[in-house]
XYZ file of N, CA, C and O in Angstrom:
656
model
N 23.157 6.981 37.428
C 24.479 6.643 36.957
C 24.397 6.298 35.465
O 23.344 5.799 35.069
N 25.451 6.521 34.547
C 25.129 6.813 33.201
C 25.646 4.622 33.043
O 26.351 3.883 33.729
N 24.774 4.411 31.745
C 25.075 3.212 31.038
C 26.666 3.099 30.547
O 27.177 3.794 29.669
N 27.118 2.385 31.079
C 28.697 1.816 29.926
C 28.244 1.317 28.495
O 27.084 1.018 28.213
N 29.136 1.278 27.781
C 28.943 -0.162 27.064
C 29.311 -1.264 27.560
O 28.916 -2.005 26.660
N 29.638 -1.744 28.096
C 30.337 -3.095 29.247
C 28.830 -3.809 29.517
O 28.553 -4.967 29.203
N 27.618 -2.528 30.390
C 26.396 -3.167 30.448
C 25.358 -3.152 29.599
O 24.292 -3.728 29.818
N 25.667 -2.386 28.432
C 24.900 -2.388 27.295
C 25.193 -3.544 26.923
O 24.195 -4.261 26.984
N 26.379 -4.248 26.446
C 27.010 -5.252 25.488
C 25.932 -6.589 26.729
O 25.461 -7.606 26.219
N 25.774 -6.350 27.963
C 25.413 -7.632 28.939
C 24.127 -7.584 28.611
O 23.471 -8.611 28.436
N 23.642 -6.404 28.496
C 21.666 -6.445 28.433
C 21.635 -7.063 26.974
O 20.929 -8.056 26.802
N 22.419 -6.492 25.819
C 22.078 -7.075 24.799
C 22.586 -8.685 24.730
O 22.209 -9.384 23.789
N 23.502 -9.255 25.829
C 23.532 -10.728 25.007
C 22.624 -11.486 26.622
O 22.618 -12.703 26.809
N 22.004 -10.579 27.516
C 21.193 -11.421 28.370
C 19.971 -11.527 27.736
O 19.034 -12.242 28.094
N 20.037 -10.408 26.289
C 18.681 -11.092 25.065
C 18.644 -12.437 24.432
O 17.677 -13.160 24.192
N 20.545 -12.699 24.109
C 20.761 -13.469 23.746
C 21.038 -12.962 22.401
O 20.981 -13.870 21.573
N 21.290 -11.932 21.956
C 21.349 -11.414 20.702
C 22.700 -10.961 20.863
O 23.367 -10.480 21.779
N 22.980 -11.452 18.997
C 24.408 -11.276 18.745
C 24.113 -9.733 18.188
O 23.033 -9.260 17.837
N 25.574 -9.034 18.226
C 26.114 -7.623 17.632
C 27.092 -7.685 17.297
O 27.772 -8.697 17.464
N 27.687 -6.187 16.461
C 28.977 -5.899 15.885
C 29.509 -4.471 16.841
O 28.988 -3.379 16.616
N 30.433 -4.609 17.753
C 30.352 -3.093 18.493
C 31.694 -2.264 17.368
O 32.860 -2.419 17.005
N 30.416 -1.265 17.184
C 31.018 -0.351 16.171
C 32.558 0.285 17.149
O 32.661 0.742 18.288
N 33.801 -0.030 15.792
C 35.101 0.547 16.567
C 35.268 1.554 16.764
O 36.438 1.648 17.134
N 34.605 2.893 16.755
C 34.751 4.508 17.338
C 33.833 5.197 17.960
O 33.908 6.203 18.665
N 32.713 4.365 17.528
C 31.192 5.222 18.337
C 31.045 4.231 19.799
O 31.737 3.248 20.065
N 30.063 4.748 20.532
C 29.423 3.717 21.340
C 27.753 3.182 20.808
O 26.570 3.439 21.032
N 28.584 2.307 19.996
C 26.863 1.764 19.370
C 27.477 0.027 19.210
O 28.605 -0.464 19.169
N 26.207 -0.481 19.158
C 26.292 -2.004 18.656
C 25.009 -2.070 17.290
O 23.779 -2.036 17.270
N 26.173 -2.187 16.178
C 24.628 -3.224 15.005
C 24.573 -4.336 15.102
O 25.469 -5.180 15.130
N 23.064 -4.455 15.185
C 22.705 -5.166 14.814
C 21.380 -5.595 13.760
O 20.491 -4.807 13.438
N 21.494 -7.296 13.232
C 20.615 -7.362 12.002
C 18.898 -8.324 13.080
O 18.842 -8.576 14.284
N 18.626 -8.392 12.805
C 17.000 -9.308 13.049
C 16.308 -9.609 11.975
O 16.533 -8.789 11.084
N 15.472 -10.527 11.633
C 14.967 -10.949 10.574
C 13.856 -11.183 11.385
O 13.927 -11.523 12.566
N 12.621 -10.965 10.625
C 11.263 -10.565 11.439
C 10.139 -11.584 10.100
O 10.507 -11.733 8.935
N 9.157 -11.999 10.510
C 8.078 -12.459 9.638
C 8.400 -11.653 8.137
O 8.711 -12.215 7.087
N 8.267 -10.498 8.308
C 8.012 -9.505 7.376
C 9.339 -8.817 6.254
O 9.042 -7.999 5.383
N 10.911 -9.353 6.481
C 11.699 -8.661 6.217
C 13.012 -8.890 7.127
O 12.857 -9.627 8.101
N 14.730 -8.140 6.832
C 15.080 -8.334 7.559
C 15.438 -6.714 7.575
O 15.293 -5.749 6.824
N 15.866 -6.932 8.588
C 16.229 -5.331 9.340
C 17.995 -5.162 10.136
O 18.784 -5.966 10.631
N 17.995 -3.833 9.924
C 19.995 -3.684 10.413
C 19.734 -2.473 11.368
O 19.347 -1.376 10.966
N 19.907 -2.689 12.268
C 19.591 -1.091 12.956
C 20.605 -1.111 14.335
O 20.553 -2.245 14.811
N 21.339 -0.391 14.982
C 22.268 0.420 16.024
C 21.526 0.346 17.031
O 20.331 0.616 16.916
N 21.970 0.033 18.023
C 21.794 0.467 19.572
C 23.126 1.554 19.971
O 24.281 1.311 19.620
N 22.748 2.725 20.728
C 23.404 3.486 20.582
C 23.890 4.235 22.155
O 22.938 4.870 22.608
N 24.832 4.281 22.842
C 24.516 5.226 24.024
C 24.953 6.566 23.402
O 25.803 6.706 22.523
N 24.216 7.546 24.018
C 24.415 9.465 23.956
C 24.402 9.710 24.947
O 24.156 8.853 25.796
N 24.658 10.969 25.257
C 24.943 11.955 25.995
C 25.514 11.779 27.375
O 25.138 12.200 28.469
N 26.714 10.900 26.942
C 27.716 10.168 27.658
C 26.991 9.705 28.668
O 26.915 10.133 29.820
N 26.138 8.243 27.853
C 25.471 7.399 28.375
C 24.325 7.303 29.526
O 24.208 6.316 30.252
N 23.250 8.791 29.622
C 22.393 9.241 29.735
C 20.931 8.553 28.810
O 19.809 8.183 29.156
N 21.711 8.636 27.417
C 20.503 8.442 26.903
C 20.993 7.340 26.129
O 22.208 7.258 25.951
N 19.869 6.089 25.422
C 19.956 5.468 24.757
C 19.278 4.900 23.817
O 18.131 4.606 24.151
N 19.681 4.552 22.393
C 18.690 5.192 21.223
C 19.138 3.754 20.479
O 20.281 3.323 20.327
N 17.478 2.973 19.940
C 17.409 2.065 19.025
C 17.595 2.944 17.827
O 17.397 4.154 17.936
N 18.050 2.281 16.414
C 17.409 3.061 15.218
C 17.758 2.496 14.330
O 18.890 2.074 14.567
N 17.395 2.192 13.284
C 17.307 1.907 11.812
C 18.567 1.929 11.091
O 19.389 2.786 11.415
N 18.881 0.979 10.012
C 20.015 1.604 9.175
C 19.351 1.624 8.024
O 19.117 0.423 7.890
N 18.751 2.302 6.833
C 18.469 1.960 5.403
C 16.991 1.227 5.540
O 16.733 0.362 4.703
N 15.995 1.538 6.572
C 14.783 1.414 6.227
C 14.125 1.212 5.379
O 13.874 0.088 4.945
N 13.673 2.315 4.929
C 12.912 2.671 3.805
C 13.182 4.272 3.004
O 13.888 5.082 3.606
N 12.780 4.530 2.087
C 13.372 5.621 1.146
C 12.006 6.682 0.882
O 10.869 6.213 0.926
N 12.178 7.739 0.684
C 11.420 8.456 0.224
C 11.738 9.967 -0.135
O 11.535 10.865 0.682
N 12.268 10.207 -1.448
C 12.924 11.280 -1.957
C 12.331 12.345 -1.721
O 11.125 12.123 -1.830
N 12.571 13.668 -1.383
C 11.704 15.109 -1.201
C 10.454 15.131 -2.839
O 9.292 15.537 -2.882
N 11.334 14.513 -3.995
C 10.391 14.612 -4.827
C 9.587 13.686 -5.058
O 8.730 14.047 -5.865
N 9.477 12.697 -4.729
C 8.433 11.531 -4.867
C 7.282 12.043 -4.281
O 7.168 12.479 -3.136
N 5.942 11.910 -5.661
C 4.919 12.160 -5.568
C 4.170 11.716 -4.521
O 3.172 12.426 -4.397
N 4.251 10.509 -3.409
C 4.049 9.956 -2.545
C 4.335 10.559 -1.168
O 3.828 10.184 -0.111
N 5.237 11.565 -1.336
C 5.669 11.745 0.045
C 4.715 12.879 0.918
O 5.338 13.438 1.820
N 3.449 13.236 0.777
C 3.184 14.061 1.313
C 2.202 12.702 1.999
O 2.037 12.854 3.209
N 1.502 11.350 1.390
C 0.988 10.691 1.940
C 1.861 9.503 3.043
O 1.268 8.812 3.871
N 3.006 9.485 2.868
C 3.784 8.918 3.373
C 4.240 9.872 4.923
O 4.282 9.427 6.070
N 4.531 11.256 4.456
C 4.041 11.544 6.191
C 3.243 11.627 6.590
O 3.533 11.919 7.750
N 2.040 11.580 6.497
C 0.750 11.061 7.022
C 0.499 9.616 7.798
O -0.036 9.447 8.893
N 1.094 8.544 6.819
C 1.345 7.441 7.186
C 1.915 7.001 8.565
O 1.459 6.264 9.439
N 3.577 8.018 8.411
C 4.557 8.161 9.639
C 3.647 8.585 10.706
O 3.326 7.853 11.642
N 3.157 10.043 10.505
C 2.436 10.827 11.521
C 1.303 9.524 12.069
O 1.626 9.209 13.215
N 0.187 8.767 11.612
C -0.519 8.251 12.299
C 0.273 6.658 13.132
O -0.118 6.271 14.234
N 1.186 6.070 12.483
C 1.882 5.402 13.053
C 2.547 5.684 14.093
O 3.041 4.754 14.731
N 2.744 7.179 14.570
C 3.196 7.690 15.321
C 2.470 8.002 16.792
O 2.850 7.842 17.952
N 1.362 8.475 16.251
C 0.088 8.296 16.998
C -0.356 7.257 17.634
O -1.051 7.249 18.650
N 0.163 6.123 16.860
C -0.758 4.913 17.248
C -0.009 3.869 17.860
O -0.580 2.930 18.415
N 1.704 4.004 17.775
C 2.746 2.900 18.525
C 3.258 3.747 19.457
O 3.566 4.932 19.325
N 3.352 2.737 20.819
C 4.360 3.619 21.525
C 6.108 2.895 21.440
O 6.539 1.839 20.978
N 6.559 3.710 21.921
C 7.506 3.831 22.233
C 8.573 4.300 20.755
O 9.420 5.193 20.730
N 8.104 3.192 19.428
C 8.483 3.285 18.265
C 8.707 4.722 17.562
O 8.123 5.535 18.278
N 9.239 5.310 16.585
C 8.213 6.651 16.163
C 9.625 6.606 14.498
O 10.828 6.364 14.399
N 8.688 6.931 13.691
C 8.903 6.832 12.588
C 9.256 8.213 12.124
O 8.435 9.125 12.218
N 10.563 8.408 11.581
C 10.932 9.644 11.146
C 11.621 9.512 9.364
O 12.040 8.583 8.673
N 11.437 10.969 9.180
C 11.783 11.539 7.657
C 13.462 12.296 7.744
O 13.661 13.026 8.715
N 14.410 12.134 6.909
C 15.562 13.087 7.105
C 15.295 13.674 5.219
O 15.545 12.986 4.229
N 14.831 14.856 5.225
C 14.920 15.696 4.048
C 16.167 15.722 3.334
O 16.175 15.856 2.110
N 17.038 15.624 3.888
C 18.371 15.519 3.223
C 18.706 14.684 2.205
O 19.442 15.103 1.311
N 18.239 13.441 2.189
C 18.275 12.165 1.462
C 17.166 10.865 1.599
O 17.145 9.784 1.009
N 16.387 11.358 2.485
C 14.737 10.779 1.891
C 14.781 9.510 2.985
O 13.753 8.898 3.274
N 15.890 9.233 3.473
C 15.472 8.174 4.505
C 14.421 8.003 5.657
O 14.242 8.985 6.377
N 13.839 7.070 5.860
C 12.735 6.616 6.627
C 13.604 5.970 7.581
O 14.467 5.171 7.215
N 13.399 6.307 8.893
C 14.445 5.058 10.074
C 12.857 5.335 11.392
O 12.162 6.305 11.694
N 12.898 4.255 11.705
C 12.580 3.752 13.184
C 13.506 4.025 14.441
O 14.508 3.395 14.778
N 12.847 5.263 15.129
C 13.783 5.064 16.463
C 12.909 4.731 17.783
O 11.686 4.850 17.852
N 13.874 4.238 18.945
C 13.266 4.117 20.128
C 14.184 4.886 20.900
O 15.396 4.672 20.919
N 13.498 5.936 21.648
C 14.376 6.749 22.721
C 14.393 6.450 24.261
O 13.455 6.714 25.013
N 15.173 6.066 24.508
C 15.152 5.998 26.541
C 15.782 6.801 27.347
O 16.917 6.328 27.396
N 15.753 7.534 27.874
C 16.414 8.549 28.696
C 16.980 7.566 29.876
O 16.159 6.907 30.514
N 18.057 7.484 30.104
C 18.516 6.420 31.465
C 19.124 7.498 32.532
O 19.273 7.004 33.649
N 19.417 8.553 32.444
C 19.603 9.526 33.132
C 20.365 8.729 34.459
O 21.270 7.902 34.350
N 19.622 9.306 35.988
C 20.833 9.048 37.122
C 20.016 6.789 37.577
O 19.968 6.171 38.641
N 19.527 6.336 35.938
C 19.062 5.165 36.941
C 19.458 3.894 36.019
O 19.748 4.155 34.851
N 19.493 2.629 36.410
C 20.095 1.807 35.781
C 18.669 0.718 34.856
O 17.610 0.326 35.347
N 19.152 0.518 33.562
C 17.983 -0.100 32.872
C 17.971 -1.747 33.364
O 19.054 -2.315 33.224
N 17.244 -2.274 33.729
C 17.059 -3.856 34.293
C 16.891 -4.576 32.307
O 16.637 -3.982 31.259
N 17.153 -5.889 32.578
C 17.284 -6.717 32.116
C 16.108 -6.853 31.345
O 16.116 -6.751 30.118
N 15.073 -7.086 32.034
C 12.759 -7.339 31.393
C 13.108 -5.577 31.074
O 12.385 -5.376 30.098
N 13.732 -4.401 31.344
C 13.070 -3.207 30.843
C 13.605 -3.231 29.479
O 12.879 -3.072 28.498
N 14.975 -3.446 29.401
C 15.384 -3.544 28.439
C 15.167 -4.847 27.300
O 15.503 -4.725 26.122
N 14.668 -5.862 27.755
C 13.684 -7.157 26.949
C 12.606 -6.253 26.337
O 12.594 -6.227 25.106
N 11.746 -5.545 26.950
C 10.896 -4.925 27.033
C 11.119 -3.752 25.621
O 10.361 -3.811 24.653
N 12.055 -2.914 25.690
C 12.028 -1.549 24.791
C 12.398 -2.478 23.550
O 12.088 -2.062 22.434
N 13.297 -4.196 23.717
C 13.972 -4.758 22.401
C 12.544 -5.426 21.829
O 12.316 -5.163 20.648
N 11.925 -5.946 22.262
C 10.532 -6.625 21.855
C 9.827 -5.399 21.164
O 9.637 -5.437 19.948
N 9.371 -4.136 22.033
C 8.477 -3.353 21.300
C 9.092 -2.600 20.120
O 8.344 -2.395 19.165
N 10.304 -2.178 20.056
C 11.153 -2.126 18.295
C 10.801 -2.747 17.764
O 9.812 -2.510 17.070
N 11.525 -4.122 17.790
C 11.316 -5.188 16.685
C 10.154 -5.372 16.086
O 10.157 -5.674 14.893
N 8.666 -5.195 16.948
C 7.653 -5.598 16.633
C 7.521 -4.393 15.456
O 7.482 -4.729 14.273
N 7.459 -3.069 15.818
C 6.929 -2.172 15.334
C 8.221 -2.277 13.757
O 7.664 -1.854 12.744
N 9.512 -2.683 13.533
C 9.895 -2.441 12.506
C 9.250 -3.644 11.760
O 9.178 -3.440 10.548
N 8.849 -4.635 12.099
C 8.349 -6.042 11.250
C 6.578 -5.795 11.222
O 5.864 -6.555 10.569
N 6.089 -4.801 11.906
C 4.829 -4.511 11.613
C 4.393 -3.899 10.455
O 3.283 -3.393 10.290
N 5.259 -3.955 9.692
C 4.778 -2.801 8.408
C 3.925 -3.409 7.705
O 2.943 -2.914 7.152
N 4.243 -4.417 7.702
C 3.132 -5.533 6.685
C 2.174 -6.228 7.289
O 1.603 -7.214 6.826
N 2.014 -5.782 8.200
C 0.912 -6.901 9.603
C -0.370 -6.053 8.870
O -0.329 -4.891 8.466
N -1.445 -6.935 8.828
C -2.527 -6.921 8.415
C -3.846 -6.415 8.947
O -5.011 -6.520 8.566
N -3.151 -5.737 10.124
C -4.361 -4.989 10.751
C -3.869 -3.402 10.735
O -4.250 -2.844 11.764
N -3.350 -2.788 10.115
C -3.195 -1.712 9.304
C -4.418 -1.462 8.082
O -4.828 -2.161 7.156
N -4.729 -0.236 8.540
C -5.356 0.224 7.381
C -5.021 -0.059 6.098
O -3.885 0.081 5.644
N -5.858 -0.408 5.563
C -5.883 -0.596 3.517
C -5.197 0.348 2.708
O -4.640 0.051 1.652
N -5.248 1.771 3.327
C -4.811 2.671 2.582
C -3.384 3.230 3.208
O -2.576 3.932 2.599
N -3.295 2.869 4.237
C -1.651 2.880 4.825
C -0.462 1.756 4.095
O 0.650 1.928 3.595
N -1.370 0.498 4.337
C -0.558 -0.961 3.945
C 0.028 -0.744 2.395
O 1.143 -0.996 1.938
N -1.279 -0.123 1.706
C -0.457 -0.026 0.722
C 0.140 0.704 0.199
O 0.714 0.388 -0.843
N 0.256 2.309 0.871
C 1.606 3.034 0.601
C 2.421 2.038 1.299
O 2.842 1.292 0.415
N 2.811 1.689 2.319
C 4.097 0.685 3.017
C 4.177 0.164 1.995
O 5.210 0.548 1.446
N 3.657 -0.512 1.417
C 4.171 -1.352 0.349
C 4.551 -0.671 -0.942
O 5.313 -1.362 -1.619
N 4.206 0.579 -1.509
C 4.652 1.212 -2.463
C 6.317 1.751 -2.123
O 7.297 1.708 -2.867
N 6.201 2.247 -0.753
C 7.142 2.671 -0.272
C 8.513 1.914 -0.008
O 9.650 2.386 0.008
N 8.136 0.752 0.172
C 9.311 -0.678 1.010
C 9.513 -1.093 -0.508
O 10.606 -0.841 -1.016
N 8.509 -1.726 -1.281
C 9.130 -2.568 -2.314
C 10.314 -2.448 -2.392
O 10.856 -3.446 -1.917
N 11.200 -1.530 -2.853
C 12.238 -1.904 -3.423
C 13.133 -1.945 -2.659
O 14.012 -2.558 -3.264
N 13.586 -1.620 -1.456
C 14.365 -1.890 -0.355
C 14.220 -3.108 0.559
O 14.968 -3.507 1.451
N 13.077 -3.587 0.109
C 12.539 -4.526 1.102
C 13.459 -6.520 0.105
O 14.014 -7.548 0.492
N 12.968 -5.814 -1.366
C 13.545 -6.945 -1.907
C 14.782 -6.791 -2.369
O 14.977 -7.579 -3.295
N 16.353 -5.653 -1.965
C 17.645 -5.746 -1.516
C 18.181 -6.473 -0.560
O 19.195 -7.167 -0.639
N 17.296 -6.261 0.599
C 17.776 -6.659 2.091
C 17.520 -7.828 2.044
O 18.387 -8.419 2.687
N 16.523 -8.776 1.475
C 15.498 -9.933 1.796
C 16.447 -11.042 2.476
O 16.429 -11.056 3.707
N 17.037 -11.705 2.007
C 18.051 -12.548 2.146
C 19.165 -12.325 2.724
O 19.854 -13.302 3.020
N 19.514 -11.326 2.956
C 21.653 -11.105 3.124
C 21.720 -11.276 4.722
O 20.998 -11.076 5.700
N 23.041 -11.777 4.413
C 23.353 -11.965 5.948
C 24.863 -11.415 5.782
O 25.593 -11.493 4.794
N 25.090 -10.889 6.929
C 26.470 -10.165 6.924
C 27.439 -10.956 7.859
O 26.849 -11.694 8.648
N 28.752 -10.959 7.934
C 29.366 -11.442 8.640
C 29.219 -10.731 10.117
O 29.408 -9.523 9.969
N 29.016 -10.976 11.141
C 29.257 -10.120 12.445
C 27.501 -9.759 12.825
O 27.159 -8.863 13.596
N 26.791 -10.443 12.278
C 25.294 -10.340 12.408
C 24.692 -11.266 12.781
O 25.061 -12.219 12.094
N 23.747 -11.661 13.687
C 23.150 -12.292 13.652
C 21.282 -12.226 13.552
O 20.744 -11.122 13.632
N 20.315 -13.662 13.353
C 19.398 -13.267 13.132
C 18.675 -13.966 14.166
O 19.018 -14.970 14.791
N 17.251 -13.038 14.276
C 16.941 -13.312 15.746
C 15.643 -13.987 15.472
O 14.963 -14.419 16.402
C-alpha cells in the first residue's frame, strides 16, 4: 500500500522532528544542524507514494569547470562505495553536489525504528564530511570543496525549520 503524507508527516514527528510541508509537491523540508555544519534537505514521496527519497538542498558546489572536479568524483564514487544507504551525486547542469537516500516502499508499510533507522543513517553520512576517519586526501578535497558553502549556511535558521 503506497505512503500518504498524513503517515509520512507521523513518522517524521514520531522522530520528533520539525518540517515545512512544501504547498504543491509531496515533500517536507527540513533543516538539521550536525557537529559538522548545518544542512536543509526534502523528504519526498514519488511515484504516487511507492517510493521515498531523502535529499539535499544546496550541498555542496562543483562547476563542470573547476579544476577539482575530476578528483571530486572520485571522492563521490568511493564514498559511494563505502556508505550505505547514503550515495552522493553530481548534476552537470549547475555543479551541485546533493546527498540522497532511496527507499522503495512499494505494496509495504515503513515502521517507525525503519524509518528512525534510514533518518539516523542520512544525517550521519551528510555531517560525516568532516569526521576524521576519512582519508587525508579525500578530507581535504571535502574541505576545498565545502568551504565556501559550508561558511553561508553556518549559522541561519529559517523560520518553519527546525534543528535537530
Amino acid at each position: 500500500m503506497p505512503m500518504t503524507m498524513d503517515q509520512l508527516q507521523q513518522l517524521v514527528k514520531g522522530q520528533n522532528l520539525k518540517y515545512f510541508l512544501h504547498p504543491e509537491n509531496p515533500a517536507l523540508m527540513l533543516q538539521a544542524k550536525g557537529i559538522n555544519g548545518s544542512y536543509q534537505f526534502v523528504i519526498a514521496l514519488q511515484q504516487e507514494g511507492t517510493f521515498l527519497q531523502f535529499k539535499t538542498l544546496q550541498y555542496l558546489f562543483c562547476k563542470e569547470d573547476n579544476p577539482n572536479l575530476f578528483e571530486a568524483l572520485k571522492v563521490m564514487g568511493a564514498l559511494n562505495y563505502q556508505i550505505r544507504l547514503a550515495k552522493w551525486g553530481w548534476d552537470p547542469r549547475d555543479g551541485e553536489i546533493d546527498v540522497c537516500a532511496d527507499t522503495w516502499i512499494e505494496d509495504s508499510a515503513l515502521t517507525q525504528e525503519q524509518f528512525g533507522r534510514i533518518t539516523f543513517n542520512y544525517l550521519t553520512a551528510l555531517d560525516m564530511k568532516r569526521d576524521s576517519s576519512l582519508p587525508p586526501e579525500l578530507q581535504e578535497l571535502l574541505d576545498k570543496i565545502g568551504g565556501a558553502a559550508e561558511g553561508e549556511a553556518e549559522d541561519e535558521e529559517e523560520e518553519g525549520f527546525a534543528t535537530i
